[in-house]
CSV table of C-alpha atoms and ligand atoms in Angstrom, one decimal:
chain,number,residue,atom,x,y,z
A,1,UNK,CA,-7.1,5.1,20.2
A,2,UNK,CA,-8.0,2.3,22.6
A,3,UNK,CA,-8.7,3.5,26.1
A,4,UNK,CA,-9.3,0.8,28.7
A,5,UNK,CA,-8.5,0.1,32.4
A,6,UNK,CA,-5.6,-2.1,33.3
A,7,UNK,CA,-7.9,-4.9,34.3
A,8,UNK,CA,-9.8,-4.7,31.1
A,9,UNK,CA,-6.6,-4.8,29.1
A,10,UNK,CA,-5.3,-7.7,31.1
A,11,UNK,CA,-8.5,-9.7,30.3
A,12,UNK,CA,-8.3,-8.8,26.6
A,13,UNK,CA,-4.6,-9.7,26.4
A,14,UNK,CA,-5.1,-13.0,28.3
A,15,UNK,CA,-2.7,-11.7,30.9
A,16,UNK,CA,-2.5,-12.7,34.6
A,17,UNK,CA,-5.0,-10.6,36.5
A,18,UNK,CA,-3.5,-7.3,37.9
A,19,UNK,CA,-3.6,-6.9,41.6
A,20,UNK,CA,-2.4,-3.4,41.8
A,21,UNK,CA,-4.4,-0.3,40.4
A,22,UNK,CA,-6.8,-2.4,38.2
A,23,UNK,CA,-8.8,0.8,37.5
A,24,UNK,CA,-5.8,2.7,36.1
A,25,UNK,CA,-6.8,4.0,32.7
A,26,UNK,CA,-4.4,3.2,29.8
A,27,UNK,CA,-4.7,5.1,26.6
A,28,UNK,CA,-3.1,3.9,23.3
A,29,UNK,CA,-0.5,1.3,22.5
A,30,UNK,CA,3.1,1.6,21.4
A,31,UNK,CA,5.9,-0.7,20.5
A,32,UNK,CA,8.8,1.7,20.0
A,33,UNK,CA,10.5,3.7,22.8
A,34,UNK,CA,11.3,6.5,20.3
A,35,UNK,CA,7.7,7.6,20.3
A,36,UNK,CA,6.1,6.6,23.6
A,37,UNK,CA,2.6,8.0,24.0
A,38,UNK,CA,2.3,9.0,27.7
A,39,UNK,CA,-0.1,6.8,29.6
A,40,UNK,CA,-0.1,4.1,26.9
A,41,UNK,CA,0.6,0.3,27.0
A,42,UNK,CA,4.1,-0.7,25.8
A,43,UNK,CA,4.2,-4.0,23.9
A,44,UNK,CA,7.7,-5.5,23.6
A,45,UNK,CA,8.1,-7.1,20.1
A,46,UNK,CA,10.9,-9.5,19.3
A,47,UNK,CA,12.5,-9.0,15.9
A,48,UNK,CA,15.5,-10.7,14.3
A,49,UNK,CA,17.9,-8.0,15.5
A,50,UNK,CA,16.2,-6.6,18.7
A,51,UNK,CA,14.1,-7.7,21.6
A,52,UNK,CA,11.5,-5.2,22.9
A,53,UNK,CA,11.8,-6.7,26.4
A,54,UNK,CA,15.1,-4.8,26.7
A,55,UNK,CA,13.2,-1.6,26.4
A,56,UNK,CA,10.3,-2.1,28.8
A,57,UNK,CA,11.9,-0.4,31.7
A,58,UNK,CA,12.8,2.6,29.5
A,59,UNK,CA,9.3,2.8,28.1
A,60,UNK,CA,7.9,2.9,31.6
A,61,UNK,CA,10.4,5.6,32.6
A,62,UNK,CA,9.4,7.6,29.5
A,63,UNK,CA,5.7,7.6,30.5
A,64,UNK,CA,4.2,4.4,29.4
A,65,UNK,CA,1.5,3.5,32.0
A,66,UNK,CA,1.8,-0.3,31.5
A,67,UNK,CA,3.6,-3.0,29.6
A,68,UNK,CA,3.2,-6.6,28.5
A,69,UNK,CA,5.9,-9.1,29.2
A,70,UNK,CA,6.5,-12.5,27.7
A,71,UNK,CA,6.2,-15.2,30.4
A,72,UNK,CA,9.6,-16.8,31.0
A,73,UNK,CA,11.6,-13.9,29.6
A,74,UNK,CA,14.4,-13.0,32.0
A,75,UNK,CA,14.8,-9.6,33.7
A,76,UNK,CA,11.2,-8.6,34.2
A,77,UNK,CA,11.1,-5.2,35.8
A,78,UNK,CA,9.5,-5.1,39.3
A,79,UNK,CA,6.6,-2.8,38.3
A,80,UNK,CA,2.9,-3.4,39.2
A,81,UNK,CA,1.7,-2.6,35.6
A,82,UNK,CA,3.9,-5.1,33.8
A,83,UNK,CA,1.5,-7.9,32.8
A,84,UNK,CA,2.7,-11.3,31.8
A,85,UNK,CA,1.3,-13.0,28.7
A,86,UNK,CA,2.3,-16.0,26.6
A,87,UNK,CA,3.6,-13.9,23.7
A,88,UNK,CA,3.3,-10.1,23.6
A,89,UNK,CA,2.7,-10.0,19.8
A,90,UNK,CA,-0.1,-12.6,20.0
A,91,UNK,CA,-1.6,-10.7,23.0
A,92,UNK,CA,-1.5,-7.5,21.0
A,93,UNK,CA,-3.4,-9.2,18.2
A,94,UNK,CA,-6.0,-10.6,20.6
A,95,UNK,CA,-6.5,-7.1,22.1
A,96,UNK,CA,-6.9,-5.6,18.6
A,97,UNK,CA,-9.4,-8.3,17.5
A,98,UNK,CA,-11.6,-7.8,20.6
A,99,UNK,CA,-11.4,-4.0,20.5
A,100,UNK,CA,-12.5,-4.0,16.8
A,101,UNK,CA,-15.5,-6.1,17.9
A,102,UNK,CA,-16.4,-3.7,20.7
A,103,UNK,CA,-16.7,-0.8,18.3
A,104,UNK,CA,-19.5,0.0,15.9
A,105,UNK,CA,-17.0,1.0,13.2
A,106,UNK,CA,-17.2,-0.5,9.7
A,107,UNK,CA,-13.9,-1.9,8.6
A,108,UNK,CA,-12.7,-2.1,5.0
A,109,UNK,CA,-9.7,-4.4,4.3
A,110,UNK,CA,-7.5,-3.7,1.3
A,111,UNK,CA,-5.1,-6.3,-0.2
A,112,UNK,CA,-3.5,-6.9,-3.6
A,113,UNK,CA,-0.1,-7.0,-5.2
A,114,UNK,CA,0.1,-3.3,-6.1
A,115,UNK,CA,-2.0,-0.3,-5.2
A,116,UNK,CA,-3.1,-1.1,-1.6
A,117,UNK,CA,-1.7,2.1,-0.1
A,118,UNK,CA,-2.9,4.3,-3.0
A,119,UNK,CA,-6.4,2.8,-2.8
A,120,UNK,CA,-6.4,3.1,0.9
A,121,UNK,CA,-5.6,6.8,0.8
A,122,UNK,CA,-8.2,7.5,-1.9
A,123,UNK,CA,-10.9,5.5,-0.1
A,124,UNK,CA,-10.2,7.2,3.2
A,125,UNK,CA,-10.5,10.6,1.4
A,126,UNK,CA,-13.9,9.6,0.0
A,127,UNK,CA,-15.3,8.2,3.2
A,128,UNK,CA,-14.1,11.1,5.3
A,129,UNK,CA,-16.4,13.5,3.4
A,130,UNK,CA,-19.2,11.8,5.3
A,131,UNK,CA,-17.8,9.6,8.1
A,132,UNK,CA,-15.3,9.8,11.0
A,133,UNK,CA,-12.7,7.8,9.2
A,134,UNK,CA,-9.5,6.2,10.4
A,135,UNK,CA,-6.9,4.6,8.1
A,136,UNK,CA,-3.6,2.7,8.2
A,137,UNK,CA,-0.8,5.1,8.8
A,138,UNK,CA,1.7,4.9,5.9
A,139,UNK,CA,2.3,1.3,5.0
A,140,UNK,CA,1.8,-0.4,8.4
A,141,UNK,CA,0.1,-3.4,6.8
A,142,UNK,CA,1.5,-6.5,8.5
A,143,UNK,CA,1.0,-8.7,11.6
A,144,UNK,CA,2.1,-5.7,13.7
A,145,UNK,CA,0.8,-2.8,11.6
A,146,UNK,CA,-2.8,-4.2,11.3
A,147,UNK,CA,-3.4,-4.6,15.1
A,148,UNK,CA,-1.8,-1.1,15.7
A,149,UNK,CA,-4.1,0.3,13.1
A,150,UNK,CA,-7.2,-1.2,14.7
A,151,UNK,CA,-6.1,-0.1,18.1
A,152,UNK,CA,-5.7,3.5,16.7
A,153,UNK,CA,-9.5,3.7,16.2
A,154,UNK,CA,-11.4,6.0,18.5
A,155,UNK,CA,-14.6,4.8,20.2
A,156,UNK,CA,-16.6,7.0,17.7
A,157,UNK,CA,-14.7,6.0,14.6
A,158,UNK,CA,-17.3,5.1,11.9
A,159,UNK,CA,-15.0,3.8,9.1
A,160,UNK,CA,-11.6,2.2,9.3
A,161,UNK,CA,-9.6,1.6,6.1
A,162,UNK,CA,-7.1,-1.1,6.8
A,163,UNK,CA,-4.3,-2.1,4.4
A,164,UNK,CA,-3.2,-5.8,4.6
A,165,UNK,CA,0.0,-7.0,3.1
A,166,UNK,CA,1.7,-10.4,3.1
A,167,UNK,CA,4.8,-12.3,2.1
A,168,UNK,CA,3.4,-15.8,2.5
A,169,UNK,CA,0.3,-17.9,2.7
A,170,UNK,CA,-1.8,-17.6,5.8
A,171,UNK,CA,-0.9,-14.1,6.6
A,172,UNK,CA,-3.9,-12.3,5.0
A,173,UNK,CA,-6.2,-14.8,6.6
A,174,UNK,CA,-4.8,-14.0,10.0
A,175,UNK,CA,-5.1,-10.2,9.4
A,176,UNK,CA,-8.6,-10.5,7.9
A,177,UNK,CA,-9.8,-12.6,10.8
A,178,UNK,CA,-8.5,-10.0,13.2
A,179,UNK,CA,-10.0,-7.1,11.4
A,180,UNK,CA,-13.4,-8.7,10.4
A,181,UNK,CA,-13.9,-6.5,7.3
A,182,UNK,CA,-17.4,-5.4,6.4
A,183,UNK,CA,-16.0,-4.8,2.9
A,184,UNK,CA,-12.8,-5.6,1.1
A,185,UNK,CA,-10.9,-4.6,-2.0
A,186,UNK,CA,-8.5,-6.8,-3.9
A,187,UNK,CA,-6.6,-4.3,-6.1
A,188,UNK,CA,-4.5,-6.5,-8.3
A,189,UNK,CA,-2.5,-9.7,-8.6
A,190,UNK,CA,0.9,-9.9,-10.1
A,191,UNK,CA,4.4,-11.3,-9.5
A,192,UNK,CA,5.1,-9.5,-6.3
A,193,UNK,CA,6.7,-11.9,-3.8
A,194,UNK,CA,7.0,-14.6,-6.5
A,195,UNK,CA,10.3,-15.4,-4.9
A,196,UNK,CA,8.6,-16.1,-1.5
A,197,UNK,CA,5.5,-17.9,-2.8
A,198,UNK,CA,6.9,-19.8,-5.7
A,199,UNK,CA,3.9,-19.7,-8.1
A,200,UNK,CA,1.3,-17.2,-9.4
A,201,UNK,CA,-1.5,-19.5,-8.1
A,202,UNK,CA,-0.2,-19.2,-4.6
A,203,UNK,CA,0.0,-15.5,-4.9
A,204,UNK,CA,-3.6,-15.4,-5.9
A,205,UNK,CA,-4.6,-17.8,-3.2
A,206,UNK,CA,-2.9,-15.6,-0.6
A,207,UNK,CA,-4.8,-12.5,-1.7
A,208,UNK,CA,-8.1,-14.3,-1.7
A,209,UNK,CA,-7.6,-15.3,2.0
A,210,UNK,CA,-9.1,-11.9,2.8
A,211,UNK,CA,-12.5,-13.5,2.1
A,212,UNK,CA,-12.1,-15.8,5.1
A,213,UNK,CA,-12.3,-13.1,7.7
A,214,UNK,CA,-15.1,-11.0,6.1
A,215,UNK,CA,-18.4,-10.4,7.8
A,216,UNK,CA,-21.3,-12.2,6.2
A,217,UNK,CA,-22.9,-10.3,3.3
A,218,UNK,CA,-20.0,-7.8,3.0
A,219,UNK,CA,-19.0,-6.2,-0.2
A,220,UNK,CA,-16.0,-7.8,-2.0
A,221,UNK,CA,-14.7,-5.4,-4.7
A,222,UNK,CA,-11.9,-6.5,-7.0
A,223,UNK,CA,-10.2,-5.3,-10.1
A,224,UNK,CA,-11.7,-7.4,-12.9
A,225,UNK,CA,-9.0,-6.2,-15.4
A,226,UNK,CA,-7.0,-9.1,-14.0
A,227,UNK,CA,-8.9,-12.1,-15.4
A,228,UNK,CA,-7.3,-14.5,-13.0
A,229,UNK,CA,-8.5,-12.4,-10.1
A,230,UNK,CA,-12.1,-12.6,-11.4
A,231,UNK,CA,-11.8,-16.4,-11.8
A,232,UNK,CA,-10.2,-16.8,-8.4
A,233,UNK,CA,-13.0,-14.8,-6.7
A,234,UNK,CA,-15.6,-17.0,-8.4
A,235,UNK,CA,-13.8,-20.1,-7.1
A,236,UNK,CA,-13.9,-18.9,-3.5
A,237,UNK,CA,-17.7,-19.2,-3.6
A,238,UNK,CA,-18.0,-16.0,-1.6
A,239,UNK,CA,-21.7,-15.4,-0.8
A,240,UNK,CA,-21.7,-11.7,-0.1
A,241,UNK,CA,-21.9,-8.9,-2.6
A,242,UNK,CA,-19.2,-9.1,-5.3
A,243,UNK,CA,-18.4,-6.2,-7.5
A,244,UNK,CA,-15.8,-5.9,-10.2
A,245,UNK,CA,-14.2,-2.6,-11.3
A,246,UNK,CA,-11.7,-1.6,-13.8
A,247,UNK,CA,-11.3,0.1,-17.2
A,248,UNK,CA,-12.6,-2.9,-19.1
A,249,UNK,CA,-16.2,-2.7,-20.1
A,250,UNK,CA,-16.9,-6.2,-18.7
A,251,UNK,CA,-16.5,-4.8,-15.1
A,252,UNK,CA,-19.7,-3.8,-13.2
A,253,UNK,CA,-18.1,-0.4,-12.4
A,254,UNK,CA,-16.2,1.0,-15.3
A,255,UNK,CA,-15.8,4.4,-16.9
A,256,UNK,CA,-17.7,5.2,-20.1
A,257,UNK,CA,-15.2,7.8,-21.0
A,258,UNK,CA,-11.8,8.6,-19.4
A,259,UNK,CA,-8.5,10.3,-19.8
A,260,UNK,CA,-5.2,10.1,-17.9
A,261,UNK,CA,-2.5,12.6,-18.8
A,262,UNK,CA,-0.5,15.6,-17.5
A,263,UNK,CA,-3.3,16.9,-15.4
A,264,UNK,CA,-4.1,13.6,-13.7
A,265,UNK,CA,-7.1,11.5,-14.5
A,266,UNK,CA,-10.8,12.2,-15.2
A,267,UNK,CA,-13.7,9.9,-16.1
A,268,UNK,CA,-17.4,9.6,-16.3
A,269,UNK,CA,-19.2,6.6,-14.9
A,270,UNK,CA,-22.4,7.3,-16.7
A,271,UNK,CA,-23.2,9.2,-19.9
A,272,UNK,CA,-25.5,11.4,-17.9
A,273,UNK,CA,-22.9,12.4,-15.3
A,274,UNK,CA,-23.2,16.1,-14.8
A,275,UNK,CA,-19.5,16.5,-14.4
A,276,UNK,CA,-16.5,14.1,-14.4
A,277,UNK,CA,-14.8,12.4,-11.5
A,278,UNK,CA,-11.3,13.8,-11.5
A,279,UNK,CA,-8.1,13.8,-9.4
A,280,UNK,CA,-4.8,15.5,-9.8
A,281,UNK,CA,-3.2,12.0,-9.6
A,282,UNK,CA,-1.2,10.6,-12.5
A,283,UNK,CA,-1.5,7.2,-14.1
A,284,UNK,CA,-4.4,5.3,-15.5
A,285,UNK,CA,-3.7,2.5,-12.9
A,286,UNK,CA,-4.4,5.1,-10.2
A,287,UNK,CA,-7.7,5.8,-11.9
A,288,UNK,CA,-8.5,2.1,-11.6
A,289,UNK,CA,-7.6,2.3,-7.9
A,290,UNK,CA,-10.0,5.2,-7.6
A,291,UNK,CA,-12.8,3.0,-9.1
A,292,UNK,CA,-12.2,0.4,-6.4
A,293,UNK,CA,-12.5,3.2,-3.8
A,294,UNK,CA,-15.7,4.5,-5.4
A,295,UNK,CA,-17.3,1.0,-5.4
A,296,UNK,CA,-16.9,0.9,-1.6
A,297,UNK,CA,-17.7,4.5,-0.9
A,298,UNK,CA,-21.0,4.1,-2.9
A,299,UNK,CA,-21.7,0.9,-1.0
A,300,UNK,CA,-21.6,2.8,2.3
A,301,UNK,CA,-23.9,5.5,0.9
A,302,UNK,CA,-21.5,8.3,0.0
A,303,UNK,CA,-23.2,10.3,-2.7
A,304,UNK,CA,-21.4,11.0,-6.0
A,305,UNK,CA,-21.3,14.7,-5.2
A,306,UNK,CA,-19.1,14.0,-2.1
A,307,UNK,CA,-17.1,11.3,-4.0
A,308,UNK,CA,-16.2,14.0,-6.6
A,309,UNK,CA,-15.2,16.4,-3.8
A,310,UNK,CA,-13.2,13.8,-1.9
A,311,UNK,CA,-11.4,12.6,-5.1
A,312,UNK,CA,-10.4,16.2,-6.0
A,313,UNK,CA,-8.6,16.5,-2.7
A,314,UNK,CA,-7.1,13.0,-2.5
A,315,UNK,CA,-3.4,12.8,-2.2
A,316,UNK,CA,-1.1,9.8,-2.5
A,317,UNK,CA,1.7,8.8,-0.1
A,318,UNK,CA,5.2,9.8,-1.4
A,319,UNK,CA,7.2,7.9,-4.1
A,320,UNK,CA,4.1,6.5,-5.7
A,321,UNK,CA,4.0,8.3,-9.1
A,322,UNK,CA,4.9,11.4,-7.2
A,323,UNK,CA,5.5,14.3,-9.6
A,324,UNK,CA,8.6,16.3,-8.7
A,325,UNK,CA,9.5,19.5,-10.6
A,326,UNK,CA,13.1,20.2,-11.4
A,327,UNK,CA,12.9,23.4,-13.5
A,328,UNK,CA,11.2,22.5,-16.8
A,329,UNK,CA,11.9,18.9,-16.2
A,330,UNK,CA,9.2,16.7,-14.6
A,331,UNK,CA,10.3,13.7,-12.6
A,332,UNK,CA,7.9,10.8,-11.9
A,333,UNK,CA,9.2,9.5,-8.6
A,334,UNK,CA,8.2,5.9,-8.4
A,335,UNK,CA,11.2,4.7,-6.4
A,336,UNK,CA,9.1,3.0,-3.8
A,337,UNK,CA,8.6,-0.4,-5.2
A,338,UNK,CA,9.1,-2.2,-8.5
A,339,UNK,CA,7.7,-5.4,-10.1
A,340,UNK,CA,6.5,-6.2,-13.6
A,341,UNK,CA,3.0,-4.9,-13.4
A,342,UNK,CA,3.9,-1.7,-11.6
A,343,UNK,CA,6.7,-1.1,-14.1
A,344,UNK,CA,4.1,-1.5,-16.9
A,345,UNK,CA,1.8,0.9,-15.1
A,346,UNK,CA,4.6,3.4,-14.6
A,347,UNK,CA,5.7,3.2,-18.3
A,348,UNK,CA,2.1,3.8,-19.3
A,349,UNK,CA,2.0,6.9,-17.1
A,350,UNK,CA,5.2,8.1,-18.8
A,351,UNK,CA,3.7,7.5,-22.3
A,352,UNK,CA,0.5,9.3,-21.3
A,353,UNK,CA,2.2,12.6,-20.8
A,354,UNK,CA,1.4,14.9,-23.8
A,355,UNK,CA,4.5,15.4,-25.9
A,356,UNK,CA,7.4,16.4,-23.7
A,357,UNK,CA,10.7,17.1,-25.5
A,358,UNK,CA,12.1,13.8,-24.3
A,359,UNK,CA,11.0,10.8,-22.3
A,360,UNK,CA,13.6,9.1,-20.2
A,361,UNK,CA,13.0,5.9,-18.3
A,362,UNK,CA,15.4,5.1,-15.4
A,363,UNK,CA,14.6,1.4,-14.5
A,364,UNK,CA,16.2,-0.3,-11.6
A,365,UNK,CA,16.2,-4.0,-10.5
A,366,UNK,CA,12.9,-5.6,-9.6
A,367,UNK,CA,13.7,-7.7,-6.5
A,368,UNK,CA,12.1,-10.8,-5.0
A,369,UNK,CA,11.1,-12.4,-8.3
A,370,UNK,CA,12.7,-15.8,-7.6
A,371,UNK,CA,13.8,-18.1,-10.4
A,372,UNK,CA,11.9,-16.1,-13.0
A,373,UNK,CA,13.8,-12.9,-12.3
A,374,UNK,CA,15.9,-12.9,-15.5
A,375,UNK,CA,13.0,-13.8,-17.8
A,376,UNK,CA,10.7,-11.1,-16.2
A,377,UNK,CA,13.3,-8.4,-16.6
A,378,UNK,CA,13.8,-9.4,-20.2
A,379,UNK,CA,10.1,-9.3,-20.7
A,380,UNK,CA,10.0,-5.6,-19.6
A,381,UNK,CA,12.9,-4.9,-22.0
A,382,UNK,CA,11.0,-6.4,-24.8
A,383,UNK,CA,8.0,-4.2,-24.2
A,384,UNK,CA,9.8,-0.8,-24.0
A,385,UNK,CA,8.5,1.3,-26.9
A,386,UNK,CA,11.4,3.1,-28.8
A,387,UNK,CA,8.7,5.4,-30.4
A,388,UNK,CA,7.9,6.8,-27.0
A,389,UNK,CA,11.1,6.6,-25.0
A,390,UNK,CA,14.1,8.6,-25.9
A,391,UNK,CA,16.5,7.2,-23.4
A,392,UNK,CA,16.5,4.1,-21.2
A,393,UNK,CA,18.9,3.9,-18.3
A,394,UNK,CA,19.0,0.6,-16.3
A,395,UNK,CA,20.4,0.4,-12.8
A,396,UNK,CA,21.7,-2.8,-11.3
A,397,UNK,CA,22.7,-6.3,-12.5
A,398,UNK,CA,19.1,-7.6,-12.9
A,399,UNK,CA,17.9,-4.5,-14.7
A,400,UNK,CA,20.8,-5.0,-17.2
A,401,UNK,CA,18.6,-7.8,-18.7
A,402,UNK,CA,16.0,-5.1,-19.4
A,403,UNK,CA,18.6,-3.3,-21.4
A,404,UNK,CA,19.8,-6.4,-23.2
A,405,UNK,CA,16.3,-7.2,-24.4
A,406,UNK,CA,15.5,-3.6,-25.4
A,407,UNK,CA,18.7,-2.6,-27.1
A,408,UNK,CA,18.2,-4.3,-30.5
A,409,UNK,CA,15.1,-2.2,-31.1
A,410,UNK,CA,16.5,1.1,-30.0
A,411,UNK,CA,19.0,3.4,-31.8
A,412,UNK,CA,22.7,3.2,-30.7
A,413,UNK,CA,23.3,5.0,-27.5
A,414,UNK,CA,19.7,5.2,-26.4
A,415,UNK,CA,20.0,2.3,-23.9
A,416,UNK,CA,22.5,2.8,-21.2
A,417,UNK,CA,23.4,0.2,-18.6
A,418,UNK,CA,24.6,1.4,-15.2
A,419,UNK,CA,25.9,-0.7,-12.3
A,420,UNK,CA,24.5,1.5,-9.6
A,421,UNK,CA,22.6,4.7,-8.8
A,422,UNK,CA,25.8,6.8,-8.7
A,423,UNK,CA,26.7,5.9,-12.2
A,424,UNK,CA,23.1,6.5,-13.3
A,425,UNK,CA,23.2,9.9,-11.8
A,426,UNK,CA,26.5,10.8,-13.5
A,427,UNK,CA,25.0,9.7,-16.8
A,428,UNK,CA,21.8,11.7,-16.2
A,429,UNK,CA,23.8,14.8,-15.3
A,430,UNK,CA,25.3,14.8,-18.8
A,431,UNK,CA,21.8,14.9,-20.4
A,432,UNK,CA,19.8,17.9,-21.3
A,433,UNK,CA,16.6,17.5,-19.2
A,434,UNK,CA,14.8,20.6,-20.5
A,435,UNK,CA,11.2,19.9,-20.9
A,436,UNK,CA,11.9,16.2,-20.3
A,437,UNK,CA,9.9,13.7,-18.3
A,438,UNK,CA,12.1,11.4,-16.3
A,439,UNK,CA,10.6,8.2,-14.8
A,440,UNK,CA,12.5,6.9,-11.9
A,441,UNK,CA,11.4,3.4,-11.0
A,442,UNK,CA,13.1,0.7,-9.0
A,443,UNK,CA,12.7,-1.5,-5.9
A,444,UNK,CA,13.0,0.3,-2.6
A,445,UNK,CA,16.4,-1.3,-1.7
A,446,UNK,CA,18.1,0.5,-4.6
A,447,UNK,CA,17.2,3.9,-3.1
A,448,UNK,CA,16.7,5.5,-6.4
A,449,UNK,CA,14.9,8.5,-4.7
A,450,UNK,CA,18.5,9.8,-4.2
A,451,UNK,CA,18.6,10.4,-8.0
A,452,UNK,CA,15.3,12.4,-7.7
A,453,UNK,CA,16.7,14.5,-4.9
A,454,UNK,CA,19.9,15.3,-6.7
A,455,UNK,CA,18.2,16.1,-10.0
A,456,UNK,CA,15.8,18.4,-8.2
A,457,UNK,CA,18.7,20.3,-6.5
A,458,UNK,CA,20.5,20.7,-9.8
A,459,UNK,CA,17.8,23.1,-11.0
B,501,ATP,P1,3.2,-2.4,-0.7
B,501,ATP,O1,3.1,-3.9,-1.0
B,501,ATP,O2,4.6,-2.0,-0.7
B,501,ATP,O3,2.5,-2.0,0.5
B,501,ATP,P2,1.1,-1.2,-2.2
B,501,ATP,O4,0.3,-2.4,-2.7
B,501,ATP,O5,0.6,-0.5,-1.0
B,501,ATP,O6,2.6,-1.6,-2.0
B,501,ATP,P3,1.2,1.3,-3.6
B,501,ATP,O7,2.1,1.8,-2.5
B,501,ATP,O8,-0.1,2.0,-3.7
B,501,ATP,O9,1.1,-0.2,-3.5
B,501,ATP,O10,1.9,1.5,-5.0
B,501,ATP,C1,3.2,0.8,-5.2
B,501,ATP,C2,3.6,0.9,-6.6
B,501,ATP,O11,2.6,0.3,-7.5
B,501,ATP,C3,3.6,2.4,-7.1
B,501,ATP,O12,4.7,2.4,-8.0
B,501,ATP,C4,2.3,2.6,-7.8
B,501,ATP,O13,2.4,3.5,-8.8
B,501,ATP,C5,2.1,1.2,-8.4
B,501,ATP,N1,0.7,0.9,-8.5
B,501,ATP,C6,-0.3,1.4,-7.7
B,501,ATP,N2,-1.5,0.8,-8.1
B,501,ATP,C7,-1.3,0.0,-9.1
B,501,ATP,C8,-2.1,-0.9,-9.9
B,501,ATP,N3,-3.4,-1.0,-9.7
B,501,ATP,N4,-1.5,-1.6,-10.8
B,501,ATP,C9,-0.1,-1.5,-11.0
B,501,ATP,N5,0.7,-0.8,-10.3
B,501,ATP,C10,0.1,0.0,-9.4
B,502,MG,MG1,1.4,-0.3,0.8
């Protein structure tokens, strides 16, 4: 993590020069008094419900060596290492931007509607077979998470994999400009944040902003299975190296043979491959994410032998196709996030399991879809395959539209509408789940992971 003297930090942050103890060494940055790193810089962030300035004195008491302070904010503690800046968040971003430029590390930026965290975790697993690799912790992918990720790099970090998320235009450009990626991956483009952005074109435009901060000549990898993404990338006129990946043969990097089933995915990139690339990760969409990671790992010289090794040991963050065992029942816990394309990916994962006794799909509301919400829920309902799903349970008012659209094609009693997760759980408790696969998929706010926990405890 960043280690600089107080006077260096003041200069980087654009703060007033410090008169007292300018040579004091400060190590690390934190924004939350619940986990203060001793000797670090505390940065007060203002949110809708809280103001970090109220916690500065406590942070210093708990061991922070220094703090930033927004000029004009009342109640500044009388402490020699409290440095005044225009806006602490902007100052933090300035420090991060400069720190990144002071290090020799290569930065890889990852954006897209779905699959950022999964791709980030896989890419870091591949790069760390050969390089000292740093990555975004969890999902810290916004205007605060990205600077904190950059500031978490060590002086000798060689590779940093940085996830970049957005909920509006201009955000990815700001993050990319801060991080200056040497390579980037655009994983996908779909209706996530349609409610915020209004049109699919703007969603695409927002993702492609990543190009604006890239270093000249860097690799831009993108999933070419989304034709609009390929077209959008072409329109950017990006002059560095572009590389498409995906299952479709039209992609520069695509598998010549592949499988995705109970054991995870496996594929060959070349007929001559001595052995397949494989990971115990479920879902063909995760295989596609792995292809994106491979494109970048190869670009930075990681040999296939190490890529295979890294992939075998790769693990995803929780609630993304996480497989949970409950006796003979397998639960696919995908309760982290939901939108049309990730529901499709999750359903495909459910279908790809080899012949369980029953397949059950528990589908909750997809939030933030704006005016098209009803139509998009109906669309999913229309796609559900009665030949491969034995029971559909919808959870929530929007998801009821999924049920409405599905019901005419399913036998009576095989589509059940539940108002909330408690009702869904009661309904599932009545079912025999022996040798069943249960997909649990819904937007995070529904908290469907509670269903997973209860079913697991039942066994
Ligand atoms: P967030 O915007 O919340 O940070 P993310 O882009 O980081 O999300 P992940 O956390 O990797 O995405 O995955 C979120 C959900 O999307 C999971 O349900 C996962 O299975 C699904 N998913 C992952 N990759 C893809 C993909 N390439 N296409 C469709 N769905 C995907
Ligand atoms: Mg994420």
